[in-house]
Short mmCIF file of C-alpha atoms and ligand atoms in Angstrom, two decimals:
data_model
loop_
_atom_site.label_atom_id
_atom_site.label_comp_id
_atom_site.label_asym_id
_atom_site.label_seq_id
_atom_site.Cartn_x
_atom_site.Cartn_y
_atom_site.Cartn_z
CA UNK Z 1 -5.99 23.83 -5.43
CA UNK Z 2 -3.52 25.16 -3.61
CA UNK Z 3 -0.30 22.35 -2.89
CA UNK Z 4 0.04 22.37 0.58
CA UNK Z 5 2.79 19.53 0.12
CA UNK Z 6 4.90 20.56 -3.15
CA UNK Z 7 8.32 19.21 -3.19
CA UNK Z 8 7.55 16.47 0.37
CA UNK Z 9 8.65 13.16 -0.57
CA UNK Z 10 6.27 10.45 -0.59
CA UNK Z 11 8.13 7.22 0.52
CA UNK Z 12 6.59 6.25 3.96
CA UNK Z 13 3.48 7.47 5.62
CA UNK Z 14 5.39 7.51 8.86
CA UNK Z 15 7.36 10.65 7.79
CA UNK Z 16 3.59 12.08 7.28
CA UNK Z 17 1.82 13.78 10.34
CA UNK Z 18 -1.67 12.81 10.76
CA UNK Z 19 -2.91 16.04 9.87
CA UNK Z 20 -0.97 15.77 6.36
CA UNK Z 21 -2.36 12.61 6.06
CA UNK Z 22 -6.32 13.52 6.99
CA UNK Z 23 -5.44 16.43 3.88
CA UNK Z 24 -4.72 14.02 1.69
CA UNK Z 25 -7.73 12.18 2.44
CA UNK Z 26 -10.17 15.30 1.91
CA UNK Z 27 -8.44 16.04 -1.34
CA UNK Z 28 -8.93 12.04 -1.94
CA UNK Z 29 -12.41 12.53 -1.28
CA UNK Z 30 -13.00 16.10 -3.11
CA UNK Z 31 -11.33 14.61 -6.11
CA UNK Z 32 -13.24 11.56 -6.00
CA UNK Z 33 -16.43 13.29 -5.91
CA UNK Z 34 -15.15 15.29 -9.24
CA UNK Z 35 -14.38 12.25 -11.06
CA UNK Z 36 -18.03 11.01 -10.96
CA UNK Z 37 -19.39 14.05 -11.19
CA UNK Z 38 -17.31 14.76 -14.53
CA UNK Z 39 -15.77 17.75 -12.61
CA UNK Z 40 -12.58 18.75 -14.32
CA UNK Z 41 -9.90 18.89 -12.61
CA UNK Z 42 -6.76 20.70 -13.75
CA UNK Z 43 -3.98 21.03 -10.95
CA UNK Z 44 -1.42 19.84 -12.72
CA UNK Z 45 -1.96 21.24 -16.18
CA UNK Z 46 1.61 20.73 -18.54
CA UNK Z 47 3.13 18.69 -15.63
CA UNK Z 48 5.23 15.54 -15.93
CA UNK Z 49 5.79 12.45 -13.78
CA UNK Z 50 8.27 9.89 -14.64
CA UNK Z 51 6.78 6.60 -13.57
CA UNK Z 52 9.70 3.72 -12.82
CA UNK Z 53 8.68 0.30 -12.55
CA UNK Z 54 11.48 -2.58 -11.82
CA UNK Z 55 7.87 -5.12 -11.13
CA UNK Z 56 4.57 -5.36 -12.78
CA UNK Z 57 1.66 -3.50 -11.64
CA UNK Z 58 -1.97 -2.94 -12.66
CA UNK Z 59 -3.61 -0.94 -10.19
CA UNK Z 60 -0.58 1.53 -9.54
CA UNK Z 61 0.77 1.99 -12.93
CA UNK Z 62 -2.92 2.63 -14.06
CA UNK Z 63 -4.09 4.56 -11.03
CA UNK Z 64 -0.62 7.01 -11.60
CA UNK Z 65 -1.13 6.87 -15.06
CA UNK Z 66 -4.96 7.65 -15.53
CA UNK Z 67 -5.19 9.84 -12.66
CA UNK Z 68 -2.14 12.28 -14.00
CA UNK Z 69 -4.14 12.57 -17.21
CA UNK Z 70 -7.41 13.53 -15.11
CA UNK Z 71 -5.22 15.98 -13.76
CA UNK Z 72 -3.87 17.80 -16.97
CA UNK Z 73 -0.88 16.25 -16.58
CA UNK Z 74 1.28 13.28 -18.55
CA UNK Z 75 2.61 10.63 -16.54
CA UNK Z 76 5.67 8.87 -18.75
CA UNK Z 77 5.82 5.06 -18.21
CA UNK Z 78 8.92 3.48 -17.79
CA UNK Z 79 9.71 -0.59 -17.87
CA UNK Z 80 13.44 -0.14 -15.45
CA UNK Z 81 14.38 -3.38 -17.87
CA UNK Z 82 14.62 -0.72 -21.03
CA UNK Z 83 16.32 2.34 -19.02
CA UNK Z 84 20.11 2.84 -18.64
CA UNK Z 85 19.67 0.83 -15.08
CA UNK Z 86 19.99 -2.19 -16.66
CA UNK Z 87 23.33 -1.36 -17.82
CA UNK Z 88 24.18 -0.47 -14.02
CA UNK Z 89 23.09 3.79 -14.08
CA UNK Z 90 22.83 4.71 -10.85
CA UNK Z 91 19.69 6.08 -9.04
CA UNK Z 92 21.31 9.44 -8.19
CA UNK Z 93 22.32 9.64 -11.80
CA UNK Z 94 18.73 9.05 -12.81
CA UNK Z 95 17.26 10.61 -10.23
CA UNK Z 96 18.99 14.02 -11.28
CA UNK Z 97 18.64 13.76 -15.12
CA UNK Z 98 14.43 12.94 -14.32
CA UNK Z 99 14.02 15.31 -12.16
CA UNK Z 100 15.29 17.78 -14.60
CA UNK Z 101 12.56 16.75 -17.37
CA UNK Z 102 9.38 16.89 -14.90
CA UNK Z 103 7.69 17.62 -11.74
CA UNK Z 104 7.74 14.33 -10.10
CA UNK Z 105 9.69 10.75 -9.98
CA UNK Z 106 7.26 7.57 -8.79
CA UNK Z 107 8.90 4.20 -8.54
CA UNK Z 108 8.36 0.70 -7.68
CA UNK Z 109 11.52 -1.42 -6.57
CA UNK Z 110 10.60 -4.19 -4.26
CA UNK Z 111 13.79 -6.26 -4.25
CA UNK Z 112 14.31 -7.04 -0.76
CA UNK Z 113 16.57 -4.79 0.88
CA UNK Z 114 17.54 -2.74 -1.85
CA UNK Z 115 14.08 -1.01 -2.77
CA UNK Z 116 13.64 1.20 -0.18
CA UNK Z 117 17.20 2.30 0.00
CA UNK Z 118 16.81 2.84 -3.71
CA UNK Z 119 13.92 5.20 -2.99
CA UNK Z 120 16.17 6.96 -0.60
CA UNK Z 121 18.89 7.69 -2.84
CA UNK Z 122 17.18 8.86 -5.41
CA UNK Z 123 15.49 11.48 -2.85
CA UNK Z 124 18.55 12.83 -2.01
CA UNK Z 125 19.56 13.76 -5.19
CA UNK Z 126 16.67 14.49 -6.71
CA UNK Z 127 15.12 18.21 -7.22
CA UNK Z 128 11.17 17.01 -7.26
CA UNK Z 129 8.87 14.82 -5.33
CA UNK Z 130 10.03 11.30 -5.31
CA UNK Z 131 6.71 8.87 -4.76
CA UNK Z 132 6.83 4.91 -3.18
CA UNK Z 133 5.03 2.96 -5.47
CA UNK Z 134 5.82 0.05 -3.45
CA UNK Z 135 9.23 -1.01 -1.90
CA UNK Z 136 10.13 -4.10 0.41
CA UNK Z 137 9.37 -2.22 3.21
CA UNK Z 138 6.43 0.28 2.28
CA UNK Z 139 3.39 0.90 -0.20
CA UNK Z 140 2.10 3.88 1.19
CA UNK Z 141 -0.02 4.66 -1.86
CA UNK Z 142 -1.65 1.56 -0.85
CA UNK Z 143 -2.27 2.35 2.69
CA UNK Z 144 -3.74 5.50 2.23
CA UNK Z 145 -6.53 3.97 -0.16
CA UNK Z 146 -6.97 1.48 2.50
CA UNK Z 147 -8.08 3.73 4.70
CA UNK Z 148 -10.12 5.80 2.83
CA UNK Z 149 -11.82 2.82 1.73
CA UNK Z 150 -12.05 1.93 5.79
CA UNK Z 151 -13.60 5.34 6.41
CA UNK Z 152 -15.85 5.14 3.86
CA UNK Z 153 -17.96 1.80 5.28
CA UNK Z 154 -16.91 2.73 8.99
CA UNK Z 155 -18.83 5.59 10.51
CA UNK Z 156 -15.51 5.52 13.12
CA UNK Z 157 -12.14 4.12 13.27
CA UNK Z 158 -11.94 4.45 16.73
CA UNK Z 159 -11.72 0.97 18.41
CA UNK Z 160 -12.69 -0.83 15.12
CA UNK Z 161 -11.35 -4.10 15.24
CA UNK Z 162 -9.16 -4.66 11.95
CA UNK Z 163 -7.10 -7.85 11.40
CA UNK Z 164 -4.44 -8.38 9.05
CA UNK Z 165 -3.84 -12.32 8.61
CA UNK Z 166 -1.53 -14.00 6.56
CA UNK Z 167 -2.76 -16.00 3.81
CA UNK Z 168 -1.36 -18.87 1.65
CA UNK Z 169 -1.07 -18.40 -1.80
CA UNK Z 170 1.50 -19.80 -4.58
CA UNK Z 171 1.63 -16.70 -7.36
CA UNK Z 172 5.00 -14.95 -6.30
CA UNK Z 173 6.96 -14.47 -2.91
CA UNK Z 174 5.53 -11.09 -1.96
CA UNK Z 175 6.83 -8.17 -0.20
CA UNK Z 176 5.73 -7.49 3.02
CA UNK Z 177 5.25 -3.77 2.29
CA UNK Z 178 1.13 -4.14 2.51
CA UNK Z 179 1.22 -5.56 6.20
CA UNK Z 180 4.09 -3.59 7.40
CA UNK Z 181 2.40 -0.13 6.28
CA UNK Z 182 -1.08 -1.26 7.50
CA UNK Z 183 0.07 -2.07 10.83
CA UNK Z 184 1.93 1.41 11.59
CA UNK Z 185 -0.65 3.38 9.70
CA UNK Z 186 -3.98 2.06 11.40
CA UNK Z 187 -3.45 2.30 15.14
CA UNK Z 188 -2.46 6.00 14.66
CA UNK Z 189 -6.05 6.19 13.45
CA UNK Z 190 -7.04 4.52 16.72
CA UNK Z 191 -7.99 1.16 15.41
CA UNK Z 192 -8.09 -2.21 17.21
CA UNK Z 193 -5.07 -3.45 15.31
CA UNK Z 194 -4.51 -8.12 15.41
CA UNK Z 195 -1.38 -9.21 13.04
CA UNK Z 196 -2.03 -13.14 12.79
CA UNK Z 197 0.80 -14.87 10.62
CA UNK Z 198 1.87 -18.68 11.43
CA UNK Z 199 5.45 -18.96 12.58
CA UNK Z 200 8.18 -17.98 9.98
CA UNK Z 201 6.74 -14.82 8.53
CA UNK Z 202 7.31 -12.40 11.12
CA UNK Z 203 7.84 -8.57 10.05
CA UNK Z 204 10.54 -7.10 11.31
CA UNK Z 205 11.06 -6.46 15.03
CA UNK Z 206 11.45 -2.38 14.62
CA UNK Z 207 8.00 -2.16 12.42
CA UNK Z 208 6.20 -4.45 14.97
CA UNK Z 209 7.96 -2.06 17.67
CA UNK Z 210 6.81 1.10 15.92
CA UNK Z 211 3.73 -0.29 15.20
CA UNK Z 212 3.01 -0.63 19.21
CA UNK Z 213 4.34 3.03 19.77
CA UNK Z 214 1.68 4.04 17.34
CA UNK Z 215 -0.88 2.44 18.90
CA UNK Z 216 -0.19 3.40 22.48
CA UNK Z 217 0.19 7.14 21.59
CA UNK Z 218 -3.26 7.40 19.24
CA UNK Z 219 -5.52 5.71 21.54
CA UNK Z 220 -4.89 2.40 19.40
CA UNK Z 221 -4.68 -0.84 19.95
CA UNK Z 222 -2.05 -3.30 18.58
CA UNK Z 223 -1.35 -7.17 18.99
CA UNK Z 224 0.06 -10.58 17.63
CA UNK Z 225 -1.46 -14.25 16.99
CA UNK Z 226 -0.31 -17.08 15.27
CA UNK Z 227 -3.81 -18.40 15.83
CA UNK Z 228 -6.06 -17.65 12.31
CA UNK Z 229 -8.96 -18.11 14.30
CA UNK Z 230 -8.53 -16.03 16.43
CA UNK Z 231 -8.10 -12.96 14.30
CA UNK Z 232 -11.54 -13.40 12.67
CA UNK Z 233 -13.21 -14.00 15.58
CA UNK Z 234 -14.94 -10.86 16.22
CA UNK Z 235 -13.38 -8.65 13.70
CA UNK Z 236 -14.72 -5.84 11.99
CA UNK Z 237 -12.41 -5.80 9.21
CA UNK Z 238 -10.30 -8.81 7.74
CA UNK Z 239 -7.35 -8.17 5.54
CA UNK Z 240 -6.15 -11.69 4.95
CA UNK Z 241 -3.27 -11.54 2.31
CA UNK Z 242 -0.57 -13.50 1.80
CA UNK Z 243 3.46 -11.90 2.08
CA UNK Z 244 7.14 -13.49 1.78
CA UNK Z 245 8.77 -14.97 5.04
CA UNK Z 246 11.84 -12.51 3.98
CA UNK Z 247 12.80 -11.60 7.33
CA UNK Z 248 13.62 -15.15 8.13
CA UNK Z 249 14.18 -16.62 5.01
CA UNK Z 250 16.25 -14.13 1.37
CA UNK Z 251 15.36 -16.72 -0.93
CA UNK Z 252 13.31 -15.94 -3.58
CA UNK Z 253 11.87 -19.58 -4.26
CA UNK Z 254 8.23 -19.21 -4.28
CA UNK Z 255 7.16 -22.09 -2.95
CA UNK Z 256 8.76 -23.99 0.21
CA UNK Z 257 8.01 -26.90 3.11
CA UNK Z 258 7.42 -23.85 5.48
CA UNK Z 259 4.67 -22.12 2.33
CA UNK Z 260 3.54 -25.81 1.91
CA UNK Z 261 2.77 -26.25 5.67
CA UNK Z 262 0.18 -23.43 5.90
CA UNK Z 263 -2.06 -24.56 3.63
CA UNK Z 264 -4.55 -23.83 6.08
CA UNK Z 265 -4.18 -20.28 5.89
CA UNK Z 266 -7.31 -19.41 3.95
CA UNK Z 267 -10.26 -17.10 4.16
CA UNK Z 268 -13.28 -19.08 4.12
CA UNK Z 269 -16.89 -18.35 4.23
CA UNK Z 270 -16.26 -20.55 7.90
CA UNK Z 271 -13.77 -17.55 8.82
CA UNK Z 272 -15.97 -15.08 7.67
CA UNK Z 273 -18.80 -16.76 9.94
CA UNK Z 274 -16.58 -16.06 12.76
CA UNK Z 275 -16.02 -12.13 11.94
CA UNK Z 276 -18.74 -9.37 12.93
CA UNK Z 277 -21.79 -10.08 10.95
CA UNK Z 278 -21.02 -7.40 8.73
CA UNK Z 279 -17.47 -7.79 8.42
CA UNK Z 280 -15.59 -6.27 5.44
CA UNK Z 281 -12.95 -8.39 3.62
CA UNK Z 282 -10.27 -6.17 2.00
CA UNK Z 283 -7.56 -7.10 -0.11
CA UNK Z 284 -4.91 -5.09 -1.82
CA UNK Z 285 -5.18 -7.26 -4.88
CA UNK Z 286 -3.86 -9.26 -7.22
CA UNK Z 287 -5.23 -11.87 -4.98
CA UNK Z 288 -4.07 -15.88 -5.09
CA UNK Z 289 -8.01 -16.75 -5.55
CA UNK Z 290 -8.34 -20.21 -4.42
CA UNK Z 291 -5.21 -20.10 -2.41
CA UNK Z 292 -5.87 -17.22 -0.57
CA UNK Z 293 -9.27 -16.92 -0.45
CA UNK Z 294 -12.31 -18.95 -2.13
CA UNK Z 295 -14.59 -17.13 -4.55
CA UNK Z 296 -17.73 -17.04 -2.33
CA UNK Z 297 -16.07 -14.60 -0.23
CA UNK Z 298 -14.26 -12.47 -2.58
CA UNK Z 299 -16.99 -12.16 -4.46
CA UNK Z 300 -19.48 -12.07 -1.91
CA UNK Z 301 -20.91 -9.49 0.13
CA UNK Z 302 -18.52 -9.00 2.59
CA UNK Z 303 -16.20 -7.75 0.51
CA UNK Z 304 -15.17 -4.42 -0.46
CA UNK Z 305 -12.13 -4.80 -3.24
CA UNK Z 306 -13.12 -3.14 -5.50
CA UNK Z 307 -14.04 -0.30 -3.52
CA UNK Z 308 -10.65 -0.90 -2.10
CA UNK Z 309 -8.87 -0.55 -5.47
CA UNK Z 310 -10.84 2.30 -7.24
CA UNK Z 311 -9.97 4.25 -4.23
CA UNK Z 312 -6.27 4.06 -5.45
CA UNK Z 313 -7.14 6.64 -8.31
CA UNK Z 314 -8.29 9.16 -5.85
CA UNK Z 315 -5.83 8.90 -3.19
CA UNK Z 316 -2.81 8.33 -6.37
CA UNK Z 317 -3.95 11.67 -7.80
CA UNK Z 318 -4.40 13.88 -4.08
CA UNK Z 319 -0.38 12.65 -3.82
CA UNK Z 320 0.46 13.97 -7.13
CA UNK Z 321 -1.55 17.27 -6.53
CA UNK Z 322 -0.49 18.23 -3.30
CA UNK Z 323 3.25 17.29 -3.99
CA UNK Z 324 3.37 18.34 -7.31
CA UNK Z 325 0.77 21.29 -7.66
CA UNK Z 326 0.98 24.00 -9.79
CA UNK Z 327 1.12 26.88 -7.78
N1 CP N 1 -2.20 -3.35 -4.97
C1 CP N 1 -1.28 -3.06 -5.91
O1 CP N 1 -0.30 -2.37 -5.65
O2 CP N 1 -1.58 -3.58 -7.15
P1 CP N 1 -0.57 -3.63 -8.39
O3 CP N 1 0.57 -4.54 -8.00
O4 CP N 1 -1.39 -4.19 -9.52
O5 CP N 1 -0.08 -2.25 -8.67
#
């Protein structure tokens, strides 16, 4: 397979042109296709990806790691708590040295503003792809199995109406890197775009900016509510997930009066009622079950998670293949 993409960075979707992106997809879909059809699959035969975590993961870290191995590949894991950045190594420093061992650097840093500027560094100095696997701005790996998951159980994405709602939840202040790269990636794809978060957890002005210019130039359609209601009413698609109020608010407690007062901010099989009849409920995961959202609908049939997070294998591995190919 020939890789259209070898060397292109991989730290925001929004440096991707749609076209790059709809390749991706068909190689997400070809190689997902392979996988259950115990196709092999050797594109990256005696390649090597250093894999950098600074947070925990499941779905990434397994997704990178599994799906390099389907590939002929190794991915090498790395806990950032037993590397030389704990002792204060730079990221150009390791960025060089890494990219000297391998054909690819993927990392995870979500400290609020200092993992995407991490990211960055280590793309300038490094000689191979560099891949987001979540920062406090963007989790484009994420994004892109999001929508192949929303093409897959949408015959179009034109007008669909997809809302993204925040949701309560108590496990850990999250990034808002799921929202943010939901709401710039999906009007470009000409979707009916709602954002519905209660006061206090805005996203920041340029994203909700950019995310308008998106819509306005794909045929999309973009808008805000701080009424929950209202973004299930009628909705197609309901992404209700709970994210940090770190644009208004750098602390990293958990759990405050303004987290406390939002209680409210659950999806219920009373929210689902108000959705399309045959709504899909999509979560990144981990979710807060019970704080976020009650079993009966997570489990139910409205919801697609699962479908959601397989799809990160495929869409994980057409990354690594077209950035990192072998020819
Ligand atoms: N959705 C996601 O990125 O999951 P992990 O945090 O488990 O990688």
């Amino acid at each position: 397979m020939e890789p259209l993409f070898k060397g292109k960075h991989f730290i925001t979707l929004e440096e991707w042109t749609k076209p790059e992106i709809d390749k991706l997809l068909e190689v997400s879909f070809q190689l997902k296709h392979d996988f259950l059809n115990n196709v092999p699959t050797p594109y990256l035969t005696n390649k090597t990806a250093f894999l950098m975590f600074f947070e925990q993961s499941t779905r990434t870290r397994n997704s990178m790691e599994a799906g390099i191995a389907h590939l002929g590949g190794h991915g090498v894991f790395l806990d950032t708590s037993k590397m030389q950045i704990s002792h204060g190594e730079s990221a150009k420093d390791t960025a060089v040295i890494l990219s000297s061992y391998g054909h690819g650097i993927a990392c995870r840093n979500c400290f609020w503003e200092v993992g995407n500027k991490y990211l960055r560094e280590m793309a300038a100095n490094s000689s191979v792809p560099i891949m987001n696997l979540q920062d406090d701005l963007y989790h484009p790996m994420q994004g892109l199995a999001d929508l192949m998951t929303i093409q897959e159980v949408s015959k179009t994405t034109k007008n669909l109406k997809v809302s993204i709602i925040w949701a309560y939840a108590t496990t850990h202040k999250k990034p808002i890197s799921v929202p943010l790269t939901q709401i710039l990636l999906f009007p470009r794809y000409g979707m009916d775009v709602t954002l519905a978060y209660p006061e206090g957890y805005d996203l920041p002005d340029w994203a909700i900016e950019k995310a308008k210019k998106n819509a306005i130039e794909n045929g999309g359609k973009f808008h805000i509510t701080h009424n929950m209601e209202e973004a299930f009413t009628g909705a197609d698609i309901v992404i209700p997930k709970n994210w940090g109020s770190w644009v208004k608010n750098q602390s990293t407690a958990v759990v405050d009066d303004l987290l406390e007062s939002y209680k409210g901010w659950k999806c219920t099989e009373e929210m689902i009622a108000l959705a399309s009849p045959n709504v899909k409920y999509m979560h990144a995961l981990p979710a807060d079950r019970g704080n976020e959202v009650v079993d009966s609908v997570i489990d139910g049939v409205h919801s697609i998670v699962y479908q959601e997070a397989e799809n990160r294998l495929h869409t994980s591995k057409a990354v690594m293949v077209m950035t990192m190919g072998n020819k």
